[in-house]
Coordinates of N, CA and C in Angstrom, one line a residue:
M1 N -6.4 -23.1 14.2 CA -5.7 -22.5 12.6 C -5.3 -21.2 13.0
P2 N -3.9 -21.4 12.3 CA -3.4 -19.8 11.5 C -4.1 -18.7 11.1
L3 N -4.0 -17.8 11.2 CA -4.1 -16.4 10.8 C -3.8 -16.6 9.0
R4 N -4.4 -16.8 7.9 CA -4.3 -16.9 6.5 C -4.4 -15.8 6.0
I5 N -3.2 -15.0 5.1 CA -3.0 -13.9 4.4 C -2.6 -14.4 3.3
Q6 N -3.4 -13.7 2.4 CA -2.9 -13.9 1.1 C -2.9 -12.3 0.4
V7 N -1.9 -12.2 -0.2 CA -0.9 -11.0 -0.5 C -1.1 -10.8 -2.3
F8 N -1.4 -9.6 -2.8 CA -1.5 -9.4 -4.4 C -0.1 -9.0 -4.4
Q9 N 0.5 -9.4 -4.9 CA 2.1 -8.7 -5.4 C 3.1 -8.4 -6.6
H10 N 2.5 -6.9 -7.4 CA 2.9 -7.0 -8.4 C 3.9 -6.5 -9.7
V11 N 4.9 -7.0 -8.9 CA 6.2 -6.7 -9.4 C 7.0 -7.0 -7.9
P12 N 8.6 -7.9 -8.2 CA 9.3 -8.4 -7.5 C 9.9 -7.3 -6.2
F13 N 9.7 -6.8 -6.8 CA 10.5 -5.4 -5.5 C 9.6 -5.1 -4.4
E14 N 8.6 -5.2 -4.7 CA 7.1 -4.5 -4.0 C 6.7 -5.3 -2.7
G15 N 7.3 -5.8 -1.8 CA 7.1 -6.7 -1.2 C 6.4 -6.8 0.3
L16 N 6.3 -7.3 1.1 CA 5.5 -7.1 2.7 C 6.4 -6.4 3.2
G17 N 7.5 -6.3 3.4 CA 8.8 -5.7 4.2 C 8.4 -5.9 5.5
S18 N 8.5 -5.1 6.2 CA 8.2 -5.7 8.0 C 7.3 -6.0 8.2
M19 N 6.3 -6.5 7.4 CA 5.1 -7.0 7.6 C 5.1 -8.3 7.4
E20 N 5.9 -8.9 7.0 CA 6.2 -10.2 6.4 C 7.1 -10.8 8.0
S21 N 8.0 -10.6 8.5 CA 8.8 -10.7 9.2 C 7.3 -10.6 11.1
L22 N 6.7 -9.9 10.9 CA 5.3 -9.4 12.0 C 4.8 -10.7 11.7
F23 N 4.1 -11.0 10.5 CA 3.1 -12.0 10.0 C 3.8 -13.4 10.3
T24 N 5.0 -13.5 10.0 CA 6.2 -15.1 10.6 C 6.5 -15.2 12.3
K25 N 6.6 -13.8 13.1 CA 6.6 -14.2 14.3 C 4.8 -14.9 15.1
L26 N 3.7 -14.7 14.4 CA 2.6 -14.4 14.5 C 2.2 -15.9 14.1
K27 N 3.3 -16.5 13.3 CA 3.1 -17.8 12.8 C 2.0 -17.9 11.4
A28 N 1.5 -16.7 11.2 CA 0.3 -17.0 10.1 C 0.6 -17.4 8.7
E29 N -0.4 -17.9 7.9 CA 0.3 -18.8 6.9 C -0.1 -17.2 6.2
V30 N 1.3 -17.0 5.1 CA 1.3 -15.8 3.9 C 1.5 -17.1 2.5
I31 N 0.5 -16.1 1.7 CA 0.7 -16.7 0.6 C 1.0 -15.6 -0.5
Y32 N 1.6 -15.5 -1.5 CA 2.0 -14.4 -2.4 C 1.1 -15.1 -3.8
T33 N 0.1 -14.2 -4.1 CA -0.4 -14.3 -5.2 C 0.2 -13.3 -6.5
R34 N 0.9 -13.7 -7.5 CA 2.0 -12.5 -8.3 C 0.8 -13.1 -9.3
F35 N 0.0 -12.4 -9.8 CA -0.5 -12.6 -11.3 C 0.1 -12.1 -12.2
F36 N 1.3 -11.1 -12.3 CA 2.1 -11.2 -13.1 C 2.7 -12.4 -13.7
Q37 N 3.0 -13.6 -12.7 CA 3.5 -14.9 -12.9 C 2.9 -16.1 -13.6
G38 N 1.8 -15.4 -13.5 CA 0.2 -16.7 -13.8 C -0.3 -17.1 -13.2
D39 N -0.7 -16.6 -11.1 CA -0.6 -17.0 -10.4 C -2.1 -16.8 -10.5
L40 N -3.2 -17.6 -9.8 CA -4.9 -17.6 -9.4 C -4.9 -17.3 -8.0
A41 N -6.0 -16.4 -8.2 CA -6.1 -16.2 -6.5 C -6.9 -17.3 -6.1
L42 N -6.8 -17.1 -4.2 CA -7.3 -17.9 -3.5 C -8.7 -18.0 -4.0
P43 N -9.4 -18.8 -3.5 CA -10.6 -19.5 -3.4 C -11.3 -18.2 -1.9
L44 N -12.4 -17.7 -2.0 CA -12.4 -16.6 -0.6 C -12.5 -17.6 0.5
D45 N -12.8 -18.4 1.1 CA -12.7 -19.1 2.3 C -11.3 -19.8 3.1
S46 N -10.1 -19.4 1.7 CA -8.9 -20.2 1.7 C -8.1 -19.0 2.4
F47 N -8.4 -17.8 3.0 CA -7.9 -16.5 3.5 C -8.5 -15.6 4.3
D48 N -7.9 -15.7 5.2 CA -8.4 -14.8 6.4 C -8.8 -12.9 5.9
L49 N -7.7 -12.4 5.5 CA -7.2 -11.7 5.7 C -6.1 -11.0 3.9
L50 N -6.6 -10.1 3.0 CA -5.7 -9.8 1.6 C -5.3 -8.6 2.3
V51 N -4.2 -8.5 1.2 CA -3.1 -7.2 1.2 C -2.6 -6.8 0.4
V52 N -2.8 -6.1 -0.6 CA -2.7 -5.7 -1.9 C -1.4 -3.6 -1.9
M53 N -0.9 -4.9 -2.6 CA 0.9 -3.9 -2.3 C 0.8 -2.9 -3.8
G54 N 2.0 -2.7 -3.4 CA 2.1 -1.2 -4.2 C 2.5 -1.6 -6.2
G55 N 2.9 -0.9 -6.9 CA 3.7 -1.4 -8.0 C 3.9 -0.1 -9.2
P56 N 4.7 0.1 -10.1 CA 4.7 0.9 -11.3 C 3.6 0.9 -11.8
M57 N 3.1 0.8 -12.1 CA 2.0 0.7 -13.1 C 0.6 1.3 -12.8
G58 N 0.0 1.5 -13.4 CA -1.3 2.4 -13.0 C -3.2 1.1 -13.1
V59 N -3.7 1.6 -12.4 CA -5.3 0.7 -12.7 C -5.7 0.8 -13.8
Y60 N -5.4 1.7 -15.0 CA -5.6 1.8 -16.4 C -4.8 0.9 -17.6
D61 N -4.1 0.5 -16.7 CA -3.0 0.1 -17.8 C -3.1 -1.6 -18.4
E62 N -3.6 -2.0 -18.3 CA -4.8 -3.6 -18.5 C -4.3 -3.8 -20.0
S63 N -4.3 -2.7 -20.5 CA -3.6 -3.2 -22.2 C -2.1 -3.6 -22.2
E64 N -1.5 -2.9 -21.3 CA -0.1 -3.7 -21.3 C -0.5 -5.2 -19.8
F65 N -0.9 -5.2 -19.1 CA -0.8 -5.7 -18.1 C -2.0 -6.1 -18.3
P66 N -2.7 -7.4 -18.8 CA -4.1 -7.8 -18.7 C -4.4 -8.7 -18.0
W67 N -3.9 -9.0 -17.0 CA -3.6 -9.7 -15.5 C -4.6 -8.5 -14.2
L68 N -4.5 -7.6 -15.0 CA -5.1 -6.5 -13.9 C -6.4 -6.5 -13.8
K69 N -7.0 -7.4 -15.3 CA -8.6 -7.1 -15.5 C -8.8 -8.4 -13.9
E70 N -8.3 -9.8 -14.2 CA -8.2 -10.3 -13.2 C -8.4 -10.3 -11.5
E71 N -7.3 -9.5 -11.8 CA -6.5 -8.8 -9.8 C -8.3 -8.1 -9.7
K72 N -8.5 -7.1 -10.7 CA -9.6 -6.7 -10.0 C -11.0 -7.7 -9.6
Q73 N -11.2 -8.6 -10.5 CA -12.6 -8.8 -10.3 C -12.4 -10.0 -8.8
S74 N -11.0 -10.2 -8.8 CA -10.6 -10.5 -7.2 C -10.9 -10.5 -6.2
L75 N -10.1 -9.0 -6.1 CA -10.7 -8.0 -5.2 C -11.9 -7.8 -4.5
K76 N -12.5 -7.2 -6.0 CA -13.6 -6.9 -5.9 C -14.5 -7.7 -4.8
A77 N -14.3 -9.3 -4.9 CA -14.7 -10.1 -5.0 C -14.4 -10.5 -3.4
A78 N -13.3 -10.5 -3.0 CA -13.5 -10.2 -1.6 C -13.7 -8.9 -1.0
L79 N -13.9 -8.2 -0.9 CA -14.3 -6.5 -0.5 C -16.0 -7.4 -0.4
F80 N -16.6 -7.6 -1.2 CA -18.1 -7.8 -1.4 C -18.6 -9.0 -1.0
N81 N -17.4 -10.2 -0.1 CA -18.2 -11.1 0.6 C -17.7 -10.6 2.1
D82 N -17.0 -9.6 2.4 CA -16.7 -9.2 3.7 C -15.4 -9.7 4.3
K83 N -14.4 -9.9 3.4 CA -13.1 -9.6 3.7 C -12.2 -8.8 4.2
P84 N -11.9 -9.2 5.7 CA -11.0 -7.5 5.6 C -9.5 -7.6 4.6
V85 N -9.6 -6.6 4.1 CA -8.5 -6.1 3.1 C -7.9 -4.7 3.5
L86 N -6.3 -4.8 3.2 CA -5.8 -3.5 3.2 C -4.7 -2.9 1.8
G87 N -5.5 -2.1 1.6 CA -4.9 -2.1 0.3 C -4.2 -0.2 0.2
I88 N -2.3 -1.2 -0.4 CA -1.3 0.1 0.2 C -0.9 0.7 -1.3
C89 N -0.8 2.2 -1.5 CA -0.5 2.7 -3.0 C -1.5 2.3 -4.2
L90 N -0.5 1.1 -4.9 CA -1.5 1.2 -6.3 C -2.8 0.4 -5.8
G91 N -2.4 -0.5 -4.3 CA -3.6 -1.5 -3.6 C -5.0 -0.5 -3.5
A92 N -4.3 1.0 -3.0 CA -5.7 1.4 -2.6 C -6.4 2.3 -3.8
Q93 N -5.7 2.9 -5.0 CA -6.3 2.8 -6.4 C -7.1 1.8 -7.0
L94 N -6.8 0.5 -6.8 CA -7.5 -0.3 -7.1 C -8.9 -0.6 -6.5
M95 N -8.4 -0.5 -5.0 CA -9.7 -0.4 -4.5 C -11.0 0.2 -4.5
A96 N -10.5 1.5 -4.4 CA -10.9 2.4 -5.2 C -12.2 2.4 -6.5
E97 N -11.2 1.6 -7.7 CA -11.8 1.8 -8.9 C -12.9 0.7 -8.2
V98 N -12.6 -0.3 -8.0 CA -13.6 -1.6 -7.8 C -14.9 -1.1 -6.8
L99 N -14.9 -0.2 -6.3 CA -15.5 0.2 -5.3 C -16.7 1.5 -6.0
G100 N -15.8 1.8 -7.4 CA -16.8 3.0 -7.8 C -16.0 4.0 -7.7
G101 N -15.1 4.4 -7.4 CA -14.1 5.7 -7.7 C -13.5 5.3 -8.9
V102 N -12.7 6.8 -9.1 CA -12.3 6.7 -10.2 C -10.7 7.4 -9.8
V103 N -10.0 6.6 -10.4 CA -8.5 7.3 -10.5 C -7.9 7.9 -11.7
T104 N -7.3 9.2 -11.5 CA -6.7 9.9 -12.5 C -5.2 10.5 -11.8
K105 N -5.0 10.8 -13.3 CA -3.4 11.4 -12.3 C -3.9 12.6 -11.6
N106 N -2.9 12.8 -10.7 CA -3.1 13.2 -9.5 C -1.8 14.5 -10.0
P107 N -2.1 16.1 -9.8 CA -1.9 17.1 -10.4 C 0.2 17.8 -10.2
H108 N 0.3 16.7 -9.3 CA 2.0 16.5 -8.5 C 2.1 14.8 -8.3
K109 N 3.4 14.7 -9.0 CA 4.0 13.5 -8.4 C 5.1 14.3 -7.1
E110 N 4.2 13.1 -6.5 CA 4.5 12.8 -4.7 C 5.3 12.1 -4.9
I111 N 6.9 12.5 -4.2 CA 7.6 11.0 -4.6 C 8.7 11.5 -2.9
G112 N 8.7 11.0 -2.0 CA 10.1 11.4 -1.1 C 9.0 11.7 0.5
W113 N 9.8 12.0 0.8 CA 9.1 12.1 2.4 C 7.9 13.5 3.0
F114 N 7.0 13.6 2.7 CA 6.1 14.2 3.1 C 5.2 14.4 4.2
S115 N 4.0 15.5 5.2 CA 3.0 15.1 6.1 C 1.8 14.8 5.1
V116 N 1.5 14.4 6.2 CA -0.1 13.3 5.7 C -0.8 14.4 7.6
E117 N -2.0 14.3 7.2 CA -2.9 14.9 8.1 C -3.8 14.5 8.4
R118 N -5.1 14.0 9.2 CA -5.9 13.0 9.4 C -7.3 14.1 9.3
L119 N -8.4 13.8 8.7 CA -9.0 14.8 8.4 C -10.2 14.9 10.0
E120 N -10.4 15.7 10.0 CA -11.9 15.7 11.6 C -12.6 15.4 11.4
N121 N -13.4 15.2 10.6 CA -14.7 14.5 10.1 C -14.6 12.7 10.1
A122 N -12.9 12.3 10.2 CA -12.4 11.2 10.3 C -12.3 10.5 11.3
T123 N -12.2 11.3 12.4 CA -12.3 10.8 13.9 C -13.2 9.3 14.6
S124 N -13.9 9.5 13.8 CA -15.0 8.2 14.0 C -14.9 6.8 13.8
S125 N -13.7 7.3 13.0 CA -13.4 5.5 12.4 C -11.9 5.3 13.0
W126 N -12.3 4.1 13.0 CA -11.1 3.8 14.1 C -9.7 3.8 13.5
V127 N -10.1 3.4 12.1 CA -9.1 3.4 11.4 C -7.8 4.8 11.2
A128 N -8.8 5.8 11.6 CA -8.1 7.5 11.4 C -7.4 6.9 13.1
Q129 N -8.1 6.7 14.0 CA -7.9 6.8 15.3 C -6.5 6.1 15.5
I130 N -5.9 5.5 14.5 CA -4.6 4.9 15.1 C -3.3 6.2 14.6
F131 N -3.7 6.8 14.1 CA -2.9 7.5 13.2 C -2.7 8.8 14.2
P132 N -1.6 9.7 14.4 CA -1.6 11.0 14.7 C -2.1 12.0 14.1
E133 N -2.7 13.2 14.5 CA -3.6 14.3 13.6 C -2.6 14.4 12.5
K134 N -0.6 14.4 12.7 CA 0.1 15.0 11.7 C 1.3 14.2 11.6
F135 N 1.6 13.7 10.5 CA 2.9 12.6 10.8 C 3.2 12.5 9.2
N136 N 4.6 12.3 9.4 CA 5.5 12.4 7.9 C 5.8 10.6 7.3
T137 N 5.9 10.7 6.2 CA 5.6 9.4 6.1 C 6.1 9.6 4.4
F138 N 6.5 8.0 3.8 CA 6.7 7.8 2.8 C 6.1 8.1 1.1
H139 N 5.8 8.9 0.5 CA 4.7 8.9 -0.6 C 6.3 8.4 -2.1
W140 N 5.5 7.7 -3.2 CA 5.6 7.3 -4.3 C 4.4 7.0 -5.3
H141 N 3.6 8.6 -5.9 CA 3.1 7.8 -6.8 C 2.6 9.1 -7.5
G142 N 2.2 9.1 -9.1 CA 1.9 10.3 -9.7 C 0.4 10.3 -10.0
D143 N -0.8 9.2 -10.0 CA -2.3 8.9 -9.9 C -2.7 9.4 -8.3
T144 N -4.1 9.8 -8.3 CA -4.9 9.7 -7.4 C -6.0 8.8 -7.8
F145 N -7.2 9.2 -6.7 CA -8.0 8.3 -7.2 C -9.4 9.3 -6.0
S146 N -10.3 8.9 -6.8 CA -11.6 9.5 -6.0 C -12.5 8.9 -4.7
I147 N -13.3 9.6 -3.7 CA -12.9 8.1 -2.7 C -14.8 7.5 -3.1
P148 N -14.5 6.2 -3.3 CA -16.2 5.4 -3.7 C -17.1 5.9 -2.4
P149 N -18.4 5.6 -3.1 CA -19.2 5.6 -3.0 C -19.6 4.9 -1.5
G150 N -20.1 5.5 -0.3 CA -19.5 4.8 1.2 C -19.0 5.2 1.4
A151 N -17.7 5.4 1.3 CA -16.6 5.2 1.9 C -16.2 6.4 2.8
T152 N -15.6 6.2 3.5 CA -15.0 7.6 5.0 C -13.5 8.2 4.5
R153 N -13.7 9.3 4.0 CA -11.9 9.8 3.5 C -11.5 9.7 4.8
L154 N -10.1 9.6 4.7 CA -9.2 9.9 6.0 C -8.5 10.8 6.2
F155 N -7.5 10.5 5.2 CA -6.4 11.6 5.2 C -6.4 12.4 4.0
R156 N -5.3 13.7 4.2 CA -4.8 14.2 2.8 C -3.3 15.3 3.2
S157 N -2.7 15.7 1.9 CA -1.7 16.0 2.3 C -1.2 17.1 1.1
E158 N -0.5 18.1 0.8 CA -0.8 19.4 0.6 C -0.6 19.1 -1.0
G159 N 0.2 17.5 -1.3 CA -0.2 17.6 -2.9 C -1.3 16.7 -3.0
C160 N -1.5 16.0 -2.5 CA -2.7 14.3 -2.6 C -4.4 15.3 -2.0
A161 N -4.9 15.0 -2.4 CA -6.1 15.6 -1.1 C -6.7 14.5 -0.9
N162 N -7.0 13.4 -1.8 CA -6.9 12.4 -1.0 C -5.7 10.9 -1.0
Q163 N -5.9 10.5 0.4 CA -4.6 10.0 1.0 C -5.0 8.4 1.5
G164 N -6.7 8.3 2.0 CA -7.1 7.4 2.0 C -8.4 7.2 2.6
F165 N -8.7 6.3 2.8 CA -10.1 5.9 3.1 C -10.6 5.0 3.7
A166 N -11.6 4.7 4.2 CA -12.2 2.7 4.6 C -13.8 3.0 4.4
W167 N -14.0 1.8 3.9 CA -15.2 0.9 3.4 C -15.6 0.1 4.1
G168 N -16.8 0.3 5.3 CA -17.0 -0.6 6.0 C -16.2 -0.4 7.4
E169 N -16.4 -1.3 7.7 CA -15.2 -1.7 9.3 C -14.4 -2.8 8.6
K170 N -14.1 -3.2 7.6 CA -12.9 -3.8 7.6 C -12.1 -3.7 6.0
A171 N -12.5 -2.6 5.2 CA -11.3 -2.4 4.0 C -10.7 -1.3 4.4
V172 N -9.6 -1.1 4.3 CA -9.0 0.2 4.4 C -7.6 0.3 3.3
A173 N -8.0 1.3 2.4 CA -6.9 1.6 1.4 C -6.1 3.6 1.6
L174 N -4.3 2.8 1.8 CA -4.1 4.3 1.7 C -2.9 4.2 0.8
Q175 N -2.9 5.4 0.3 CA -2.0 6.4 -0.9 C -0.6 6.1 -0.4
F176 N -0.6 6.3 0.8 CA 1.1 6.5 1.0 C 1.2 5.0 2.0
R177 N 2.8 4.9 2.1 CA 3.2 4.3 2.2 C 3.6 3.9 3.9
V178 N 2.8 3.2 4.7 CA 3.2 3.1 6.1 C 3.6 1.2 6.3
L179 N 4.3 1.2 7.4 CA 4.4 -0.2 8.2 C 4.7 0.8 9.9
R180 N 4.6 -0.3 10.7 CA 4.5 0.0 12.3 C 6.3 -0.2 12.4
Q181 N 6.9 -0.8 11.7 CA 8.3 -1.3 12.3 C 9.2 -1.2 10.7
A182 N 10.8 -1.5 11.4 CA 11.5 -1.2 9.9 C 11.1 -1.4 8.8
V183 N 11.6 -0.9 7.7 CA 11.1 -1.5 6.6 C 13.2 -1.8 6.4
E184 N 13.0 -3.1 6.1 CA 14.9 -3.9 5.6 C 14.5 -4.1 4.2
C185 N 15.7 -3.5 3.6 CA 15.8 -3.3 1.7 C 16.8 -3.9 2.0
G186 N 17.9 -4.6 1.3 CA 18.6 -5.0 0.7 C 19.5 -4.8 -0.3
P187 N 21.0 -4.7 -0.1 CA 21.2 -3.4 -1.8 C 20.9 -4.0 -2.7
E188 N 20.1 -5.2 -3.1 CA 19.8 -5.2 -4.6 C 18.4 -4.6 -5.0
E189 N 17.7 -4.8 -3.9 CA 15.8 -4.6 -3.2 C 16.2 -2.4 -3.8
L190 N 16.7 -2.1 -2.8 CA 16.8 -0.8 -2.9 C 17.5 -0.4 -4.2
Q191 N 18.5 -0.9 -4.8 CA 18.7 -0.7 -6.0 C 17.5 -0.7 -7.2
L192 N 16.8 -1.8 -7.1 CA 15.9 -1.5 -8.4 C 15.0 -0.7 -7.7
L193 N 14.5 -0.3 -6.6 CA 13.2 0.9 -5.8 C 14.4 2.4 -6.2
L194 N 14.9 2.8 -6.2 CA 15.9 3.9 -6.4 C 15.6 3.5 -8.2
T195 N 16.0 2.8 -8.8 CA 16.3 3.4 -10.5 C 15.3 3.3 -10.8
E196 N 13.7 3.4 -9.9 CA 12.6 3.6 -11.0 C 12.2 4.3 -10.4
V197 N 12.5 5.0 -8.9 CA 12.1 6.6 -8.7 C 12.8 8.0 -9.0
L198 N 14.5 7.5 -9.6 CA 15.0 8.4 -10.4 C 15.2 8.3 -11.2
N199 N 14.6 7.3 -11.9 CA 14.1 7.7 -13.6 C 12.9 7.9 -14.2
L200 N 12.1 8.4 -13.1 CA 11.0 9.1 -13.8 C 11.2 10.9 -14.2
P201 N 11.3 11.2 -15.4 CA 12.0 13.1 -15.3 C 11.4 13.4 -15.0
G202 N 12.3 14.3 -14.5 CA 12.1 15.4 -13.6 C 11.9 15.9 -11.9
V203 N 12.1 14.3 -11.8 CA 11.5 14.0 -10.4 C 12.8 14.6 -9.2
A204 N 13.5 13.7 -9.3 CA 14.8 14.2 -8.3 C 15.5 15.3 -8.6
N205 N 15.2 16.2 -9.9 CA 16.3 17.8 -10.0 C 14.9 18.6 -8.9
A206 N 13.4 18.5 -9.1 CA 12.4 19.0 -8.4 C 12.1 18.7 -7.6
N207 N 12.8 17.8 -6.2 CA 12.4 17.2 -4.7 C 13.8 17.0 -3.9
P208 N 14.7 18.3 -3.6 CA 15.4 18.0 -2.8 C 15.3 16.8 -2.0
V209 N 14.0 16.4 -1.4 CA 13.9 16.2 -0.2 C 13.8 14.5 -0.8
L210 N 13.9 14.4 -2.5 CA 14.1 12.8 -2.4 C 15.5 12.5 -2.8
E211 N 15.9 13.7 -3.4 CA 17.6 13.6 -3.5 C 18.3 13.1 -2.2
A212 N 18.1 13.9 -1.5 CA 18.6 13.8 -0.1 C 18.2 12.6 0.3
D213 N 16.9 11.7 0.4 CA 16.9 10.8 1.1 C 17.5 9.8 0.4
A214 N 17.8 9.8 -1.4 CA 18.4 9.2 -2.2 C 20.1 8.7 -1.6
L215 N 20.0 9.8 -1.3 CA 22.2 9.4 -1.0 C 21.9 8.7 0.3
W216 N 20.9 9.2 1.0 CA 21.1 7.9 2.7 C 20.7 7.1 2.7
L217 N 19.4 6.8 1.4 CA 19.2 5.7 1.3 C 20.4 4.7 0.7
G218 N 21.2 5.2 0.0 CA 21.7 4.6 -0.9 C 23.0 3.6 -0.4
Q219 N 22.9 4.0 0.9 CA 24.7 3.7 2.0 C 23.7 2.3 2.4
S220 N 24.3 1.2 2.8 CA 24.5 0.3 3.2 C 25.5 -0.5 4.5
G221 N 25.1 -0.9 5.7 CA 25.8 -0.8 6.7 C 26.9 -1.9 6.6
P222 N 28.0 -1.3 7.9 CA 29.3 -2.6 8.1 C 29.0 -4.0 7.1
G223 N 29.7 -4.3 6.8 CA 29.5 -5.2 5.7 C 28.5 -5.9 4.9
G224 N 27.6 -4.4 4.0 CA 27.0 -4.6 3.3 C 25.2 -5.0 3.7
Q225 N 25.2 -5.4 5.0 CA 24.4 -6.0 5.1 C 23.1 -4.7 5.0
S226 N 21.9 -4.9 5.1 CA 20.6 -4.1 4.5 C 20.9 -3.0 6.1
I227 N 19.8 -1.6 5.1 CA 19.9 -0.4 6.0 C 18.5 -0.7 6.6
S228 N 17.9 -0.4 7.3 CA 16.3 0.0 7.9 C 15.8 1.6 7.3
V229 N 14.5 2.0 6.9 CA 14.4 3.1 6.8 C 13.4 3.2 7.9
H230 N 12.6 4.1 8.6 CA 11.1 3.7 9.5 C 10.8 4.2 9.1
L231 N 9.0 4.0 9.0 CA 7.8 4.5 8.6 C 6.6 4.4 9.4
I232 N 5.9 5.3 9.9 CA 5.2 5.0 10.8 C 3.4 4.6 10.3
G233 N 2.9 4.1 11.2 CA 1.5 3.6 10.5 C 0.3 2.9 11.1
L234 N 0.1 2.0 10.2 CA -1.1 1.1 10.7 C -0.6 0.0 11.1
D235 N -0.9 -0.8 12.0 CA -0.2 -2.1 12.3 C -1.6 -3.1 11.0
P236 N -0.7 -3.7 10.8 CA -1.7 -4.8 9.8 C -2.7 -5.1 10.1
L237 N -2.0 -5.9 11.6 CA -3.0 -6.7 12.1 C -4.4 -6.3 13.3
A238 N -4.5 -4.6 13.2 CA -4.9 -4.4 13.9 C -6.2 -4.5 12.9
L239 N -6.2 -4.2 11.6 CA -7.1 -4.4 11.0 C -7.7 -5.6 10.8
Y240 N -7.1 -6.5 11.0 CA -8.0 -7.8 11.2 C -8.4 -7.8 12.2
A241 N -7.7 -7.4 13.5 CA -8.5 -8.1 14.8 C -9.7 -6.9 15.0
S242 N -9.7 -5.8 14.2 CA -11.3 -5.3 14.9 C -12.5 -5.4 13.5
A243 N -12.1 -5.9 12.5 CA -13.1 -6.7 11.3 C -13.5 -7.8 12.1
A244 N -12.7 -8.5 12.7 CA -13.2 -10.0 13.6 C -14.3 -9.6 14.8
E245 N -13.5 -8.5 15.0 CA -14.4 -7.9 16.2 C -15.9 -7.9 16.0
S246 N -15.8 -7.1 15.0 CA -16.9 -6.8 14.5 C -18.4 -7.3 13.7

């Protein structure tokens, strides 16, 4: 039976990126659950790995996005039924909240390329061992989370004290955006992303790193084909492989 992966997607332009091509190569069955389009989460026995993606909304925006309540219930059920879960950005914040943490505004909007460091006391976690002691990666968030009870804090950055945690052996939450291979962004998708980032008040002018990256990212290759942004970090299948062995 192929690996069955359920993906919680929050907006059309926040997809799996290169993870999708990786899953395709492995002949995994990928099913998107788009609560914003009225989708329902799969039954717990219908998937092996849950990936929760990012989005521009906050975990507290239930009045504007009522489907967040249903998503939180489905996410909590997966976590407490021992399903492997990987949460990225908003996905990490959702994990933190349903596990008993608190999501609040971060003192700074962290948008652009910044360094993340692995915490010394996190080296016992298999997740932390995948990453170098320090690495640069992409950030796009204005909120942060407290570390939930029973979870292990893994990473920090200068602008955000809590950049990730592991809960048990099968659940990983990462505030920053990581992929092992290139993220391929077509011109239309890229334009949506840049519009969302650059429209945030004060962000572009206050962050020359973001401005430089935006100028570079906005250029497509010969013939208008997609460009690639290289990030480093977690192979999502390492999560499933490790969880399956535990």
